[in-house]
mmCIF file of C-alpha atoms in Angstrom:
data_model
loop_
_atom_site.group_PDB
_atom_site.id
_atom_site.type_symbol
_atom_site.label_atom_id
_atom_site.label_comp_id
_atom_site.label_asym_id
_atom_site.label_seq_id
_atom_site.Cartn_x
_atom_site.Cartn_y
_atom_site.Cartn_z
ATOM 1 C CA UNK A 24 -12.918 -175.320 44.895
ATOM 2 C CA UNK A 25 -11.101 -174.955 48.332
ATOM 3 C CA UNK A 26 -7.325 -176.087 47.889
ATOM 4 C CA UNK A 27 -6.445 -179.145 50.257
ATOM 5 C CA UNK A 28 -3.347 -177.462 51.307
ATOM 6 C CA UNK A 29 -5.740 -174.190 53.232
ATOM 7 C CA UNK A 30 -4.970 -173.579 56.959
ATOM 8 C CA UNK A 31 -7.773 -174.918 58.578
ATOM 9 C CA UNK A 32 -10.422 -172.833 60.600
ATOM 10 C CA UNK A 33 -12.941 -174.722 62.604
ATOM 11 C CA UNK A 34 -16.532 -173.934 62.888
ATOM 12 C CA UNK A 35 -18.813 -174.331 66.191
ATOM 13 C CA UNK A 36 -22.546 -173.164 66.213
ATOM 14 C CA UNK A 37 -24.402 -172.612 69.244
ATOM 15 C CA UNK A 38 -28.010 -172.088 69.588
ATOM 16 C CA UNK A 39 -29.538 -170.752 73.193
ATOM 17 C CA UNK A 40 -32.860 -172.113 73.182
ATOM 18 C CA UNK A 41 -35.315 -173.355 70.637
ATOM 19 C CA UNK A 42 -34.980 -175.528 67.200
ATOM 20 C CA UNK A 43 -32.800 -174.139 64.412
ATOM 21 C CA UNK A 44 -31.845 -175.179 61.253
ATOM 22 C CA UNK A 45 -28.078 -174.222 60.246
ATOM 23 C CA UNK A 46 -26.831 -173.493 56.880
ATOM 24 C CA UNK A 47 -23.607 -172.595 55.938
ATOM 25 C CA UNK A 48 -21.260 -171.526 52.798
ATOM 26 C CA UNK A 49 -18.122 -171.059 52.244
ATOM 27 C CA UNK A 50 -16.843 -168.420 50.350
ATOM 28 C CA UNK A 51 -12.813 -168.315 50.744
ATOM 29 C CA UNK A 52 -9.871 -169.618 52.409
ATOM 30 C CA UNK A 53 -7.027 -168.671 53.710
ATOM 31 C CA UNK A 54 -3.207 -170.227 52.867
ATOM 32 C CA UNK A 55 0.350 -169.070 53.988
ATOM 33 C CA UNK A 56 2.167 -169.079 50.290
ATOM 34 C CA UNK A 57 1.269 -166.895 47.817
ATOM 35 C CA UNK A 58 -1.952 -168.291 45.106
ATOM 36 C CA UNK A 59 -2.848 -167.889 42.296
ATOM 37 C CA UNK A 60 -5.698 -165.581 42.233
ATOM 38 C CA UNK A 61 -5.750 -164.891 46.079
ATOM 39 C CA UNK A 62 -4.052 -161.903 47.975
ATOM 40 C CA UNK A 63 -3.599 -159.413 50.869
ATOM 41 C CA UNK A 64 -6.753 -157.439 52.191
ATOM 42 C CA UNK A 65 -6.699 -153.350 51.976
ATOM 43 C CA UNK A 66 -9.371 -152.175 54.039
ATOM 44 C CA UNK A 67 -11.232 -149.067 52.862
ATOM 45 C CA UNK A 68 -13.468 -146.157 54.492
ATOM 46 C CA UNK A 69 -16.736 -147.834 53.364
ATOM 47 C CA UNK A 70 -18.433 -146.123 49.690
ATOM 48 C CA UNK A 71 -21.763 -146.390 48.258
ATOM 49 C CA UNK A 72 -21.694 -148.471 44.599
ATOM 50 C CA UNK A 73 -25.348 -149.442 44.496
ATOM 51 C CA UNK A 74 -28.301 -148.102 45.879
ATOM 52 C CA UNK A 75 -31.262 -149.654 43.606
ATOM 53 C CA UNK A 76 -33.443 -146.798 45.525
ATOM 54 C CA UNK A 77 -31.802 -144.307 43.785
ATOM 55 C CA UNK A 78 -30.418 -145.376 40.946
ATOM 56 C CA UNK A 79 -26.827 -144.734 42.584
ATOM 57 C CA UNK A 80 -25.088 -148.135 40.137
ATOM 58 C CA UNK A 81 -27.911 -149.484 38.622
ATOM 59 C CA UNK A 82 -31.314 -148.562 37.547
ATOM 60 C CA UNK A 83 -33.733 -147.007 39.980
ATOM 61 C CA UNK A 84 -36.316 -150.095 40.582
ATOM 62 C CA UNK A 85 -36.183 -153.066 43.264
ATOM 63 C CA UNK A 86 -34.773 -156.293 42.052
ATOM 64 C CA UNK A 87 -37.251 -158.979 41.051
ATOM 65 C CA UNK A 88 -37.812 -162.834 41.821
ATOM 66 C CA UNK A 89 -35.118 -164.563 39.765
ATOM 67 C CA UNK A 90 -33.051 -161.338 38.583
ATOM 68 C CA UNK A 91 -29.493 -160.522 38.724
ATOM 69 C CA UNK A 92 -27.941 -157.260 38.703
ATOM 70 C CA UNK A 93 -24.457 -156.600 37.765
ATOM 71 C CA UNK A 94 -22.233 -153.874 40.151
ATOM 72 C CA UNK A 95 -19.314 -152.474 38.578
ATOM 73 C CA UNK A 96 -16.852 -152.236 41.325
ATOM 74 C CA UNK A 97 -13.116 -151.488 39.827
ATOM 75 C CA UNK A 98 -12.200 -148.193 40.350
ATOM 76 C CA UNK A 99 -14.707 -147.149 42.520
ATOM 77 C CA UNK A 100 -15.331 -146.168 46.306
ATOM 78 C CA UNK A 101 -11.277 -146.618 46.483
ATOM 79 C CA UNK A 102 -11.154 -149.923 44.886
ATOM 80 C CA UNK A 103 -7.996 -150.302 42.164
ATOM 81 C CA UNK A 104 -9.439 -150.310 38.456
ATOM 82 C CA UNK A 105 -6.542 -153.476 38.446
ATOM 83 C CA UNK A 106 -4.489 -155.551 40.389
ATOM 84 C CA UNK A 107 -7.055 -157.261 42.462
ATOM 85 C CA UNK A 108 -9.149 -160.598 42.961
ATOM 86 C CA UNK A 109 -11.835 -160.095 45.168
ATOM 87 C CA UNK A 110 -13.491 -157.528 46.666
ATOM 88 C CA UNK A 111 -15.334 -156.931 50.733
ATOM 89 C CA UNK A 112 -19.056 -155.341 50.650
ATOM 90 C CA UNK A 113 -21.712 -154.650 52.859
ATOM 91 C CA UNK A 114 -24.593 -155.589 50.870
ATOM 92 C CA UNK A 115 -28.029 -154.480 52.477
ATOM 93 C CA UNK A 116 -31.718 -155.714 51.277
ATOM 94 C CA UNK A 117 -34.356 -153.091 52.055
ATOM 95 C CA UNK A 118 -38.353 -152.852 51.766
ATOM 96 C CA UNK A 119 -38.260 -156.522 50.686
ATOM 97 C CA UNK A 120 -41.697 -158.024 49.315
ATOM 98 C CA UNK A 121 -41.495 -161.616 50.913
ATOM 99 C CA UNK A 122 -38.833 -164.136 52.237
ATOM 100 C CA UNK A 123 -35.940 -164.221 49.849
ATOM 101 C CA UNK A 124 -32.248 -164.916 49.711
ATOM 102 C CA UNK A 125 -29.876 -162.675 47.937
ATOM 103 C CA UNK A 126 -26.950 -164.490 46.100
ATOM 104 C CA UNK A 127 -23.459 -162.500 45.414
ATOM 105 C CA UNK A 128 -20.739 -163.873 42.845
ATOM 106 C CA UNK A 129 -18.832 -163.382 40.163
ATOM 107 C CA UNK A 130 -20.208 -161.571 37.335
ATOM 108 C CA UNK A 131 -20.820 -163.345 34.076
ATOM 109 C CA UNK A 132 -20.775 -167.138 35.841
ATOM 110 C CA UNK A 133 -23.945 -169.010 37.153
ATOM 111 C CA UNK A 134 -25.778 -168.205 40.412
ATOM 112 C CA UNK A 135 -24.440 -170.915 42.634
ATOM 113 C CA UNK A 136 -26.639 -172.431 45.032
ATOM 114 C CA UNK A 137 -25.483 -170.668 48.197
ATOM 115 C CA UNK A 138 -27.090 -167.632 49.600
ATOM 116 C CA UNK A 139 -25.364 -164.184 51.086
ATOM 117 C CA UNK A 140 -28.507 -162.376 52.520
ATOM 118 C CA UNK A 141 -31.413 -163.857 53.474
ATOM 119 C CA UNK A 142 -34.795 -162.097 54.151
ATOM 120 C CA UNK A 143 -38.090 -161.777 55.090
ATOM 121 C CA UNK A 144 -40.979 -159.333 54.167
ATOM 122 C CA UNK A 145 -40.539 -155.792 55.441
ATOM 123 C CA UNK A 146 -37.239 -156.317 56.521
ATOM 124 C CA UNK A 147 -33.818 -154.359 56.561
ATOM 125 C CA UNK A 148 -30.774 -156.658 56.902
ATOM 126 C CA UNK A 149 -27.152 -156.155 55.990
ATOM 127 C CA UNK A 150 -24.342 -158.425 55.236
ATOM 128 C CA UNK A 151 -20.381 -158.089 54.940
ATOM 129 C CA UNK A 152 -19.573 -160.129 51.961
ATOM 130 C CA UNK A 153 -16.332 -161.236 50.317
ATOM 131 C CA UNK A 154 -17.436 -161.912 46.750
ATOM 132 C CA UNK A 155 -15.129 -162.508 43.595
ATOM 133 C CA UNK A 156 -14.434 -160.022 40.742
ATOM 134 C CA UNK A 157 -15.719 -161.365 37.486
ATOM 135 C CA UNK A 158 -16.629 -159.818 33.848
ATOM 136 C CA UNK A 159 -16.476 -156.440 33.213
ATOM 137 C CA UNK A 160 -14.851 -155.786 36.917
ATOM 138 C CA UNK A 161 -18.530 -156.466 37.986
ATOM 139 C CA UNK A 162 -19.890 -158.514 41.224
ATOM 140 C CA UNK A 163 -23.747 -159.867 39.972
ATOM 141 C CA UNK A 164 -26.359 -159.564 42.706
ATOM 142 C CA UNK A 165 -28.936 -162.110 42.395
ATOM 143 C CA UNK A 166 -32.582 -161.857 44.240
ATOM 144 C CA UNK A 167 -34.779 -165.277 44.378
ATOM 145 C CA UNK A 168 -38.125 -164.503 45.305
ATOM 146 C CA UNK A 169 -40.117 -161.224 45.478
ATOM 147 C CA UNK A 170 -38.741 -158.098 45.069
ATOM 148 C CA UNK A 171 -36.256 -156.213 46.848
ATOM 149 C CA UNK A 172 -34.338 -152.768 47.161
ATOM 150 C CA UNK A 173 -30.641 -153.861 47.086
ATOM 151 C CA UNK A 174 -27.654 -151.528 48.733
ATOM 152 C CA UNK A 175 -24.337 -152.246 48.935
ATOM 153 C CA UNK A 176 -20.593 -150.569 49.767
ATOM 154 C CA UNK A 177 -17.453 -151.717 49.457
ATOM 155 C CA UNK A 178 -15.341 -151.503 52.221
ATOM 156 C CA UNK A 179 -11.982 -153.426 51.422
ATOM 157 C CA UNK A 180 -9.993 -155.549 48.225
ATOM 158 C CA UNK A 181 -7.624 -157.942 48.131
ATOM 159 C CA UNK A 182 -4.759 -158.151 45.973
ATOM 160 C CA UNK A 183 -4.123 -160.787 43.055
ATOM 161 C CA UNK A 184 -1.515 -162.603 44.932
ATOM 162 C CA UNK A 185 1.678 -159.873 44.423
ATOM 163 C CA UNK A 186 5.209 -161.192 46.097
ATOM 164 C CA UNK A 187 4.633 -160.298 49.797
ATOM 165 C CA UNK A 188 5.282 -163.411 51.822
ATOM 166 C CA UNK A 189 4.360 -162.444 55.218
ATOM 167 C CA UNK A 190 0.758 -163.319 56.881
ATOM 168 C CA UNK A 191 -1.912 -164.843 55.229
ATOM 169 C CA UNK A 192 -3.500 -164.619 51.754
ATOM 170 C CA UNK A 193 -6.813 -164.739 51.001
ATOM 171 C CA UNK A 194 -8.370 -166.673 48.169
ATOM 172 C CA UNK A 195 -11.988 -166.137 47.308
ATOM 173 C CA UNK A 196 -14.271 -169.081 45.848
ATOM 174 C CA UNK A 197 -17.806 -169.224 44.405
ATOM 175 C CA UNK A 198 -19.890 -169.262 47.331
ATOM 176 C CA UNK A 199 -20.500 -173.096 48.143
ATOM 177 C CA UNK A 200 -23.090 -175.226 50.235
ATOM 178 C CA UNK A 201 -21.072 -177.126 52.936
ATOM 179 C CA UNK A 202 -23.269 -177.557 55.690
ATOM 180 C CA UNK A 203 -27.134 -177.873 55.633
ATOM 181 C CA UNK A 204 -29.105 -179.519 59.177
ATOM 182 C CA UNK A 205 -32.287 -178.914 56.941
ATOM 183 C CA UNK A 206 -31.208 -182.157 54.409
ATOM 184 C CA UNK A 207 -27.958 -183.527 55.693
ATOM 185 C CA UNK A 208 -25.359 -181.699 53.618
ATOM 186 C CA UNK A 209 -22.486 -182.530 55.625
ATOM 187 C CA UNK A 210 -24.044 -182.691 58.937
ATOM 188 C CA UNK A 211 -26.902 -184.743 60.571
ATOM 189 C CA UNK A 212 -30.516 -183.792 59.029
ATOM 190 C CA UNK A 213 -32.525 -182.156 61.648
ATOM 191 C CA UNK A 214 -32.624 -178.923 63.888
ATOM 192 C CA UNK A 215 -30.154 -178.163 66.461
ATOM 193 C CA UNK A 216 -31.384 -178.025 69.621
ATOM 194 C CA UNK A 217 -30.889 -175.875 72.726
#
């Protein structure tokens, strides 16, 4: 999914000390003509569209393993009801059960195999996430394992491409595996070293 023709950003990981794995996705890119389906960010004072604790866009109950919830998220917290592609969230995963990763994407496609938010038991850890708009004007929220209090608030949209040629315009992709040190997905296998 990432057009050939992108500006190219390059990618170094460091680790201090110890043995890590590295995974990474990519989610969007960024080109200097107008797309199709891409477009100029608008930043917004961050707004509350889900809060699964109470019931604030979706039903009051944690997300279990292998659920999905769908966040309507045109028109609301500042966000156009039209005009846009994608949309910027801080997505949060709170009072979590047991290690799980939380997918974003697209309403109404499948759960690709990338991962947004990943967590352990007990834990409270936030993400800013760029994540598609798809069916309905919805972003689905998808939990793997165990269950999980999701949060999240958009804080910016971009544009469906409009006629504005200066700067950059985004273009946001399903989320997609390109690097993996765990099994060699487009790096060496093994842990990264100090």
């Amino acid at each position: 999914g990432v057009d050939a023709n992108a500006l190219y950003i390059g990618v170094n990981v460091f680790n201090s000390s110890g043995q890590t794995a590295i995974v990474a996705d990519v989610m969007g890119y960024y080109v200097d003509t107008p797309p199709a389906g891409g477009g100029r960010f608008t930043s917004l004072t961050p707004a509350r569209v889900l809060d699964t604790r109470d019931g604030t866009g979706a039903t009051s109950a944690p997300v279990g393993p292998g659920q999905a919830i769908d966040v309507a998220v045109l028109g609301r917290g500042g966000v156009p009801a039209s005009g846009l592609s994608s949309v910027d969230r801080s997505v949060a995963g709170v009072r979590t059960t047991g290690s799980t990763f939380v997918t974003v994407s697209p309403s109404g496609t499948p759960v690709p195999f990338a991962s947004n938010l990943n967590l352990v038991a007990g834990e409270v850890r936030p993400n800013l996430v760029t994540a598609k708009v798809g069916a309905g004007g919805a972003v689905s929220l998808y939990n793997a394992t165990g269950s999980v209090h999701l949060v999240a608030d958009v804080a910016g949209w971009y544009d469906d491409g409009g006629t504005d040629d200066t700067g950059a315009h985004h273009v946001a992709v399903l989320p997609k595996r390109i690097a993996d040190t765990r099994d060699g997905t487009g790096v060496p296998a093994g842990r990264l070293g100090p």
